[in-house]
Amino acid sequence: DAGVIQSPRHEVTEMGQEVTLRCKPISGHNSLFWYRQTMMRGLELLIYFNNNVPIDDSGMPEDRFSAKMPNASFSTLKIQPSEPRDSAVYFCASSLDRGYEQYFGPGTRLTVT
Amino acid sequence: EDKVVQSPLSLVVHEGDTVTLNCSYEVTNFRSLLWYKQEKKAPTFLFMLTSSGIEKKSGRLSSILDKKELFSILNITATQTGDSAVYLCAVEARGGSYIPTFGRGTSLIVHP
C-alpha cells in the first residue's frame, strides 16, 4: 500500500490567494483527519471525517478554512483567502475506523508570504 | 477540556543510555492512549494502550499505562542515534467522536 498521499508537498503562496491541499487516504480506511502543526501550537486537529461525513470541525480556525470529502478516496482542505499566520505543515491522516491508530501522510509545508 | 502533558520537553543523551518519557492526561471518558514517533516528517504509530499495567513492547521500546494515576511512560533502552525524534502522546476519549488530543511532544536527541 502506498500509504496516505498528500499533494502538494510544498506550497508557497502570497497572502490573499486560495490554497487547496489534497489527500488520498489508505484504501479501506473509513476515518480521515486533517491536522496543522506549528512550533508554537504543536499538532492541532482541524477536522475529522468518518465515512466521508464531517464529524467534528471544531478545530477549524475560522471561515477561511473549509474541507470536503466527496468520496472515500479523496479529501481537500481549502484556505481562502490565505494569511501569513496559516503557514504551517498540514498533515492528513487516516485510520481503519474510529478508535484505531492513525497513519499520517508526508504533510504539505505551506508558506504564505 | 481534555489535556495531555508530556515531559520532559527535550532530552539529550548518548548512545546506549536508557530514557523514560512521560505522558500525563486529564480526559473525560478515557478510551486509549497512543504513542507516535516523529522524525523530520510525519508521525508514525508506535503503541496503543487501553488497559492499565499491561506492557506493550517492540524491540528496545516499551510502554505502560496507569489509568489510576492517569499517565503513561515510554521507555527506550540502549538508545541509538536513529531514536532521535519527537515522541508524541495522544489520548482518545470514549463517545461518538474519538477525537485524539495530542501532547506537545518530547524531543529526544541521541548523540553517538
PDB file of C-alpha atoms in Angstrom:
ATOM      1  CA  ASP A   1       0.000   0.000   0.000  1.00  0.00           C
ATOM      2  CA  ALA A   2       1.278   3.467  -0.841  1.00  0.00           C
ATOM      3  CA  GLY A   3       0.157   4.922   2.454  1.00  0.00           C
ATOM      4  CA  VAL A   4      -1.594   8.255   2.794  1.00  0.00           C
ATOM      5  CA  ILE A   5      -0.800  10.500  -0.145  1.00  0.00           C
ATOM      6  CA  GLN A   6      -0.765  14.271   0.092  1.00  0.00           C
ATOM      7  CA  SER A   7      -0.178  16.941  -2.500  1.00  0.00           C
ATOM      8  CA  PRO A   8       1.468  19.251  -2.968  1.00  0.00           C
ATOM      9  CA  ARG A   9       4.419  18.560  -0.645  1.00  0.00           C
ATOM     10  CA  HIS A  10       5.351  22.219  -0.580  1.00  0.00           C
ATOM     11  CA  GLU A  11       3.307  25.287  -1.351  1.00  0.00           C
ATOM     12  CA  VAL A  12       4.437  28.894  -1.313  1.00  0.00           C
ATOM     13  CA  THR A  13       1.780  31.483  -1.973  1.00  0.00           C
ATOM     14  CA  GLU A  14       1.046  35.129  -1.409  1.00  0.00           C
ATOM     15  CA  MET A  15      -1.353  36.448   1.169  1.00  0.00           C
ATOM     16  CA  GLY A  16      -4.894  36.551  -0.155  1.00  0.00           C
ATOM     17  CA  GLN A  17      -4.514  33.656  -2.557  1.00  0.00           C
ATOM     18  CA  GLU A  18      -6.582  30.497  -2.385  1.00  0.00           C
ATOM     19  CA  VAL A  19      -4.766  27.335  -1.351  1.00  0.00           C
ATOM     20  CA  THR A  20      -6.051  23.796  -1.846  1.00  0.00           C
ATOM     21  CA  LEU A  21      -4.404  20.830  -0.170  1.00  0.00           C
ATOM     22  CA  ARG A  22      -5.233  17.299  -1.256  1.00  0.00           C
ATOM     23  CA  CYS A  23      -5.258  13.944   0.457  1.00  0.00           C
ATOM     24  CA  LYS A  24      -5.805  10.359  -0.589  1.00  0.00           C
ATOM     25  CA  PRO A  25      -6.316   8.091   2.443  1.00  0.00           C
ATOM     26  CA  ILE A  26      -5.276   4.469   2.661  1.00  0.00           C
ATOM     27  CA  SER A  27      -7.738   2.290   0.786  1.00  0.00           C
ATOM     28  CA  GLY A  28     -10.284   0.751   3.128  1.00  0.00           C
ATOM     29  CA  HIS A  29      -9.843   3.330   5.864  1.00  0.00           C
ATOM     30  CA  ASN A  30     -13.095   4.923   6.987  1.00  0.00           C
ATOM     31  CA  SER A  31     -11.756   7.823   9.037  1.00  0.00           C
ATOM     32  CA  LEU A  32      -9.785  10.813   7.789  1.00  0.00           C
ATOM     33  CA  PHE A  33      -8.203  13.607   9.791  1.00  0.00           C
ATOM     34  CA  TRP A  34      -6.692  16.970   8.865  1.00  0.00           C
ATOM     35  CA  TYR A  35      -4.055  18.387  11.240  1.00  0.00           C
ATOM     36  CA  ARG A  36      -1.954  21.524  11.355  1.00  0.00           C
ATOM     37  CA  GLN A  37       1.464  21.548  13.034  1.00  0.00           C
ATOM     38  CA  THR A  38       3.457  24.617  14.074  1.00  0.00           C
ATOM     39  CA  MET A  39       6.286  25.167  16.504  1.00  0.00           C
ATOM     40  CA  MET A  40       4.111  27.425  18.603  1.00  0.00           C
ATOM     41  CA  ARG A  41       0.987  25.270  18.884  1.00  0.00           C
ATOM     42  CA  GLY A  42       2.141  21.721  18.148  1.00  0.00           C
ATOM     43  CA  LEU A  43      -0.175  19.314  16.371  1.00  0.00           C
ATOM     44  CA  GLU A  44      -3.770  20.541  16.168  1.00  0.00           C
ATOM     45  CA  LEU A  45      -6.726  18.610  14.797  1.00  0.00           C
ATOM     46  CA  LEU A  46      -8.686  20.703  12.308  1.00  0.00           C
ATOM     47  CA  ILE A  47     -11.432  18.368  11.128  1.00  0.00           C
ATOM     48  CA  TYR A  48     -12.333  14.698  11.205  1.00  0.00           C
ATOM     49  CA  PHE A  49     -14.415  12.692   8.694  1.00  0.00           C
ATOM     50  CA  ASN A  50     -15.923   9.275   9.199  1.00  0.00           C
ATOM     51  CA  ASN A  51     -17.400   7.501   6.174  1.00  0.00           C
ATOM     52  CA  ASN A  52     -16.968  10.751   4.211  1.00  0.00           C
ATOM     53  CA  VAL A  53     -19.105  12.725   6.658  1.00  0.00           C
ATOM     54  CA  PRO A  54     -17.572  15.541   8.724  1.00  0.00           C
ATOM     55  CA  ILE A  55     -17.910  14.504  12.353  1.00  0.00           C
ATOM     56  CA  ASP A  56     -16.167  17.341  14.125  1.00  0.00           C
ATOM     57  CA  ASP A  57     -14.852  20.566  12.634  1.00  0.00           C
ATOM     58  CA  SER A  58     -14.455  22.466  15.879  1.00  0.00           C
ATOM     59  CA  GLY A  59     -10.737  22.758  15.236  1.00  0.00           C
ATOM     60  CA  MET A  60     -11.163  24.690  12.002  1.00  0.00           C
ATOM     61  CA  PRO A  61      -9.761  28.136  12.815  1.00  0.00           C
ATOM     62  CA  GLU A  62     -12.292  30.276  11.001  1.00  0.00           C
ATOM     63  CA  ASP A  63     -14.487  30.584   7.957  1.00  0.00           C
ATOM     64  CA  ARG A  64     -11.481  30.915   5.692  1.00  0.00           C
ATOM     65  CA  PHE A  65     -10.895  27.184   6.137  1.00  0.00           C
ATOM     66  CA  SER A  66     -13.112  24.554   4.566  1.00  0.00           C
ATOM     67  CA  ALA A  67     -12.753  20.822   3.984  1.00  0.00           C
ATOM     68  CA  LYS A  68     -14.571  18.331   1.809  1.00  0.00           C
ATOM     69  CA  MET A  69     -14.546  14.603   1.293  1.00  0.00           C
ATOM     70  CA  PRO A  70     -16.571  13.875  -1.837  1.00  0.00           C
ATOM     71  CA  ASN A  71     -15.717  10.167  -1.781  1.00  0.00           C
ATOM     72  CA  ALA A  72     -13.825   7.586   0.248  1.00  0.00           C
ATOM     73  CA  SER A  73     -10.558   8.126  -1.602  1.00  0.00           C
ATOM     74  CA  PHE A  74     -10.187  11.889  -1.706  1.00  0.00           C
ATOM     75  CA  SER A  75     -10.338  14.917   0.553  1.00  0.00           C
ATOM     76  CA  THR A  76      -9.407  18.568   0.214  1.00  0.00           C
ATOM     77  CA  LEU A  77      -8.594  21.325   2.667  1.00  0.00           C
ATOM     78  CA  LYS A  78      -9.052  24.807   1.266  1.00  0.00           C
ATOM     79  CA  ILE A  79      -7.903  28.129   2.681  1.00  0.00           C
ATOM     80  CA  GLN A  80      -9.404  31.218   1.091  1.00  0.00           C
ATOM     81  CA  PRO A  81      -8.029  33.827   1.472  1.00  0.00           C
ATOM     82  CA  SER A  82      -4.723  32.665   2.912  1.00  0.00           C
ATOM     83  CA  GLU A  83      -2.831  34.684   5.514  1.00  0.00           C
ATOM     84  CA  PRO A  84       0.809  34.528   6.730  1.00  0.00           C
ATOM     85  CA  ARG A  85      -0.331  33.014  10.047  1.00  0.00           C
ATOM     86  CA  ASP A  86      -1.618  29.994   8.128  1.00  0.00           C
ATOM     87  CA  SER A  87       1.977  28.991   7.419  1.00  0.00           C
ATOM     88  CA  ALA A  88       2.417  25.509   8.876  1.00  0.00           C
ATOM     89  CA  VAL A  89       2.750  21.864   7.964  1.00  0.00           C
ATOM     90  CA  TYR A  90      -0.652  20.349   7.218  1.00  0.00           C
ATOM     91  CA  PHE A  91      -0.990  16.615   7.749  1.00  0.00           C
ATOM     92  CA  CYS A  92      -3.693  14.298   6.579  1.00  0.00           C
ATOM     93  CA  ALA A  93      -4.107  11.001   8.433  1.00  0.00           C
ATOM     94  CA  SER A  94      -6.413   8.037   8.025  1.00  0.00           C
ATOM     95  CA  SER A  95      -7.430   5.144  10.227  1.00  0.00           C
ATOM     96  CA  LEU A  96      -9.338   1.942   9.702  1.00  0.00           C
ATOM     97  CA  ASP A  97     -12.241   3.307  11.688  1.00  0.00           C
ATOM     98  CA  ARG A  98     -12.977   5.349  14.777  1.00  0.00           C
ATOM     99  CA  GLY A  99     -10.631   4.493  17.625  1.00  0.00           C
ATOM    100  CA  TYR A 100      -7.870   2.861  15.586  1.00  0.00           C
ATOM    101  CA  GLU A 101      -4.313   4.130  15.192  1.00  0.00           C
ATOM    102  CA  GLN A 102      -3.798   6.769  12.544  1.00  0.00           C
ATOM    103  CA  TYR A 103      -1.440   6.669   9.590  1.00  0.00           C
ATOM    104  CA  PHE A 104      -0.119  10.059   8.622  1.00  0.00           C
ATOM    105  CA  GLY A 105       0.710  11.364   5.189  1.00  0.00           C
ATOM    106  CA  PRO A 106       4.011  13.144   4.496  1.00  0.00           C
ATOM    107  CA  GLY A 107       2.439  16.552   5.022  1.00  0.00           C
ATOM    108  CA  THR A 108       2.203  19.746   2.987  1.00  0.00           C
ATOM    109  CA  ARG A 109       4.501  22.545   4.078  1.00  0.00           C
ATOM    110  CA  LEU A 110       2.588  25.769   3.423  1.00  0.00           C
ATOM    111  CA  THR A 111       4.284  29.145   3.409  1.00  0.00           C
ATOM    112  CA  VAL A 112       2.154  32.245   2.968  1.00  0.00           C
ATOM    113  CA  THR A 113       4.141  35.404   2.317  1.00  0.00           C
TER     114      THR A 113
ATOM    115  CA  GLU B   1     -11.218  20.451  28.289  1.00  0.00           C
ATOM    116  CA  ASP B   2      -9.053  17.399  27.642  1.00  0.00           C
ATOM    117  CA  LYS B   3      -5.374  17.888  28.397  1.00  0.00           C
ATOM    118  CA  VAL B   4      -2.218  15.915  27.614  1.00  0.00           C
ATOM    119  CA  VAL B   5       1.117  16.959  29.123  1.00  0.00           C
ATOM    120  CA  GLN B   6       4.429  15.416  28.142  1.00  0.00           C
ATOM    121  CA  SER B   7       7.721  15.669  29.973  1.00  0.00           C
ATOM    122  CA  PRO B   8      10.470  16.421  29.602  1.00  0.00           C
ATOM    123  CA  LEU B   9      10.123  18.793  26.672  1.00  0.00           C
ATOM    124  CA  SER B  10      13.549  17.795  25.459  1.00  0.00           C
ATOM    125  CA  LEU B  11      16.219  15.282  26.307  1.00  0.00           C
ATOM    126  CA  VAL B  12      19.806  14.845  25.151  1.00  0.00           C
ATOM    127  CA  VAL B  13      21.543  11.526  25.805  1.00  0.00           C
ATOM    128  CA  HIS B  14      24.388   9.394  24.478  1.00  0.00           C
ATOM    129  CA  GLU B  15      24.076   6.143  22.609  1.00  0.00           C
ATOM    130  CA  GLY B  16      23.491   3.250  24.948  1.00  0.00           C
ATOM    131  CA  ASP B  17      21.617   5.279  27.553  1.00  0.00           C
ATOM    132  CA  THR B  18      18.112   4.343  28.662  1.00  0.00           C
ATOM    133  CA  VAL B  19      15.429   7.034  28.569  1.00  0.00           C
ATOM    134  CA  THR B  20      11.946   7.344  30.033  1.00  0.00           C
ATOM    135  CA  LEU B  21       9.415   9.699  28.511  1.00  0.00           C
ATOM    136  CA  ASN B  22       6.311  10.702  30.424  1.00  0.00           C
ATOM    137  CA  CYS B  23       2.755  11.492  29.406  1.00  0.00           C
ATOM    138  CA  SER B  24       0.071  12.565  31.850  1.00  0.00           C
ATOM    139  CA  TYR B  25      -3.513  13.288  30.905  1.00  0.00           C
ATOM    140  CA  GLU B  26      -6.820  14.631  32.021  1.00  0.00           C
ATOM    141  CA  VAL B  27      -9.653  13.443  29.838  1.00  0.00           C
ATOM    142  CA  THR B  28     -13.292  12.649  30.302  1.00  0.00           C
ATOM    143  CA  ASN B  29     -14.196   9.059  29.481  1.00  0.00           C
ATOM    144  CA  PHE B  30     -10.719   7.822  28.598  1.00  0.00           C
ATOM    145  CA  ARG B  31     -10.599   5.225  25.844  1.00  0.00           C
ATOM    146  CA  SER B  32      -6.973   4.834  24.718  1.00  0.00           C
ATOM    147  CA  LEU B  33      -3.525   6.393  24.779  1.00  0.00           C
ATOM    148  CA  LEU B  34      -1.268   6.312  21.745  1.00  0.00           C
ATOM    149  CA  TRP B  35       2.434   6.971  21.238  1.00  0.00           C
ATOM    150  CA  TYR B  36       3.847   8.223  17.951  1.00  0.00           C
ATOM    151  CA  LYS B  37       7.400   8.897  16.772  1.00  0.00           C
ATOM    152  CA  GLN B  38       8.002  11.903  14.542  1.00  0.00           C
ATOM    153  CA  GLU B  39      11.297  12.323  12.781  1.00  0.00           C
ATOM    154  CA  LYS B  40      11.709  15.006  10.120  1.00  0.00           C
ATOM    155  CA  LYS B  41       8.429  14.034   8.578  1.00  0.00           C
ATOM    156  CA  ALA B  42       5.083  12.577   9.581  1.00  0.00           C
ATOM    157  CA  PRO B  43       4.298  10.896  12.902  1.00  0.00           C
ATOM    158  CA  THR B  44       4.440   7.106  12.815  1.00  0.00           C
ATOM    159  CA  PHE B  45       2.465   4.908  15.161  1.00  0.00           C
ATOM    160  CA  LEU B  46       4.255   3.098  17.992  1.00  0.00           C
ATOM    161  CA  PHE B  47       1.777   1.820  20.567  1.00  0.00           C
ATOM    162  CA  MET B  48      -1.862   1.926  21.586  1.00  0.00           C
ATOM    163  CA  LEU B  49      -2.614   1.338  25.267  1.00  0.00           C
ATOM    164  CA  THR B  50      -6.064   0.752  26.672  1.00  0.00           C
ATOM    165  CA  SER B  51      -5.522  -1.305  29.826  1.00  0.00           C
ATOM    166  CA  SER B  52      -3.571  -0.477  32.973  1.00  0.00           C
ATOM    167  CA  GLY B  53      -0.452  -2.400  33.850  1.00  0.00           C
ATOM    168  CA  ILE B  54      -0.023  -4.281  30.582  1.00  0.00           C
ATOM    169  CA  GLU B  55       3.303  -3.519  28.959  1.00  0.00           C
ATOM    170  CA  LYS B  56       3.476  -3.145  25.213  1.00  0.00           C
ATOM    171  CA  LYS B  57       6.898  -3.920  23.763  1.00  0.00           C
ATOM    172  CA  SER B  58       8.551  -3.532  20.394  1.00  0.00           C
ATOM    173  CA  GLY B  59      12.273  -4.194  20.296  1.00  0.00           C
ATOM    174  CA  ARG B  60      14.000  -1.694  22.551  1.00  0.00           C
ATOM    175  CA  LEU B  61      10.821   0.337  23.065  1.00  0.00           C
ATOM    176  CA  SER B  62       8.201  -0.413  25.680  1.00  0.00           C
ATOM    177  CA  SER B  63       5.265   1.429  27.154  1.00  0.00           C
ATOM    178  CA  ILE B  64       2.854   1.034  30.012  1.00  0.00           C
ATOM    179  CA  LEU B  65      -0.299   2.794  31.138  1.00  0.00           C
ATOM    180  CA  ASP B  66      -1.525   3.662  34.638  1.00  0.00           C
ATOM    181  CA  LYS B  67      -5.204   4.582  34.451  1.00  0.00           C
ATOM    182  CA  LYS B  68      -5.431   5.244  38.162  1.00  0.00           C
ATOM    183  CA  GLU B  69      -2.666   7.825  38.205  1.00  0.00           C
ATOM    184  CA  LEU B  70      -3.505   8.986  34.660  1.00  0.00           C
ATOM    185  CA  PHE B  71      -0.129   8.640  32.997  1.00  0.00           C
ATOM    186  CA  SER B  72       1.924   6.550  30.641  1.00  0.00           C
ATOM    187  CA  ILE B  73       5.642   6.094  30.145  1.00  0.00           C
ATOM    188  CA  LEU B  74       7.620   5.221  27.064  1.00  0.00           C
ATOM    189  CA  ASN B  75      10.965   3.536  27.704  1.00  0.00           C
ATOM    190  CA  ILE B  76      13.771   3.235  25.214  1.00  0.00           C
ATOM    191  CA  THR B  77      16.705   1.061  26.209  1.00  0.00           C
ATOM    192  CA  ALA B  78      20.182   1.070  24.636  1.00  0.00           C
ATOM    193  CA  THR B  79      19.351   4.200  22.646  1.00  0.00           C
ATOM    194  CA  GLN B  80      20.730   4.661  19.153  1.00  0.00           C
ATOM    195  CA  THR B  81      21.131   7.797  17.033  1.00  0.00           C
ATOM    196  CA  GLY B  82      18.185   6.605  14.967  1.00  0.00           C
ATOM    197  CA  ASP B  83      15.957   7.052  18.009  1.00  0.00           C
ATOM    198  CA  SER B  84      16.413  10.819  17.732  1.00  0.00           C
ATOM    199  CA  ALA B  85      12.931  12.201  17.119  1.00  0.00           C
ATOM    200  CA  VAL B  86       9.967  13.928  18.716  1.00  0.00           C
ATOM    201  CA  TYR B  87       7.783  11.467  20.605  1.00  0.00           C
ATOM    202  CA  LEU B  88       4.111  12.390  20.698  1.00  0.00           C
ATOM    203  CA  CYS B  89       1.490  11.126  23.100  1.00  0.00           C
ATOM    204  CA  ALA B  90      -2.211  11.299  22.222  1.00  0.00           C
ATOM    205  CA  VAL B  91      -5.294  10.402  24.215  1.00  0.00           C
ATOM    206  CA  GLU B  92      -8.680   9.418  22.822  1.00  0.00           C
ATOM    207  CA  ALA B  93     -11.935   9.675  24.719  1.00  0.00           C
ATOM    208  CA  ARG B  94     -14.969   7.432  24.507  1.00  0.00           C
ATOM    209  CA  GLY B  95     -18.017   8.767  22.820  1.00  0.00           C
ATOM    210  CA  GLY B  96     -19.022   9.428  19.296  1.00  0.00           C
ATOM    211  CA  SER B  97     -16.049  11.376  18.080  1.00  0.00           C
ATOM    212  CA  TYR B  98     -12.913   9.515  19.167  1.00  0.00           C
ATOM    213  CA  ILE B  99     -11.029  12.758  18.581  1.00  0.00           C
ATOM    214  CA  PRO B 100      -7.416  12.460  19.763  1.00  0.00           C
ATOM    215  CA  THR B 101      -5.797  15.155  21.880  1.00  0.00           C
ATOM    216  CA  PHE B 102      -2.060  15.378  21.304  1.00  0.00           C
ATOM    217  CA  GLY B 103       0.620  16.496  23.726  1.00  0.00           C
ATOM    218  CA  ARG B 104       3.384  18.887  22.629  1.00  0.00           C
ATOM    219  CA  GLY B 105       5.886  16.074  22.415  1.00  0.00           C
ATOM    220  CA  THR B 106       9.295  15.242  23.853  1.00  0.00           C
ATOM    221  CA  SER B 107      12.271  15.978  21.632  1.00  0.00           C
ATOM    222  CA  LEU B 108      14.919  13.280  22.057  1.00  0.00           C
ATOM    223  CA  ILE B 109      18.440  13.726  20.719  1.00  0.00           C
ATOM    224  CA  VAL B 110      20.814  10.790  20.912  1.00  0.00           C
ATOM    225  CA  HIS B 111      24.482  11.613  20.389  1.00  0.00           C
ATOM    226  CA  PRO B 112      26.944   8.987  19.167  1.00  0.00           C
TER     227      PRO B 112
END
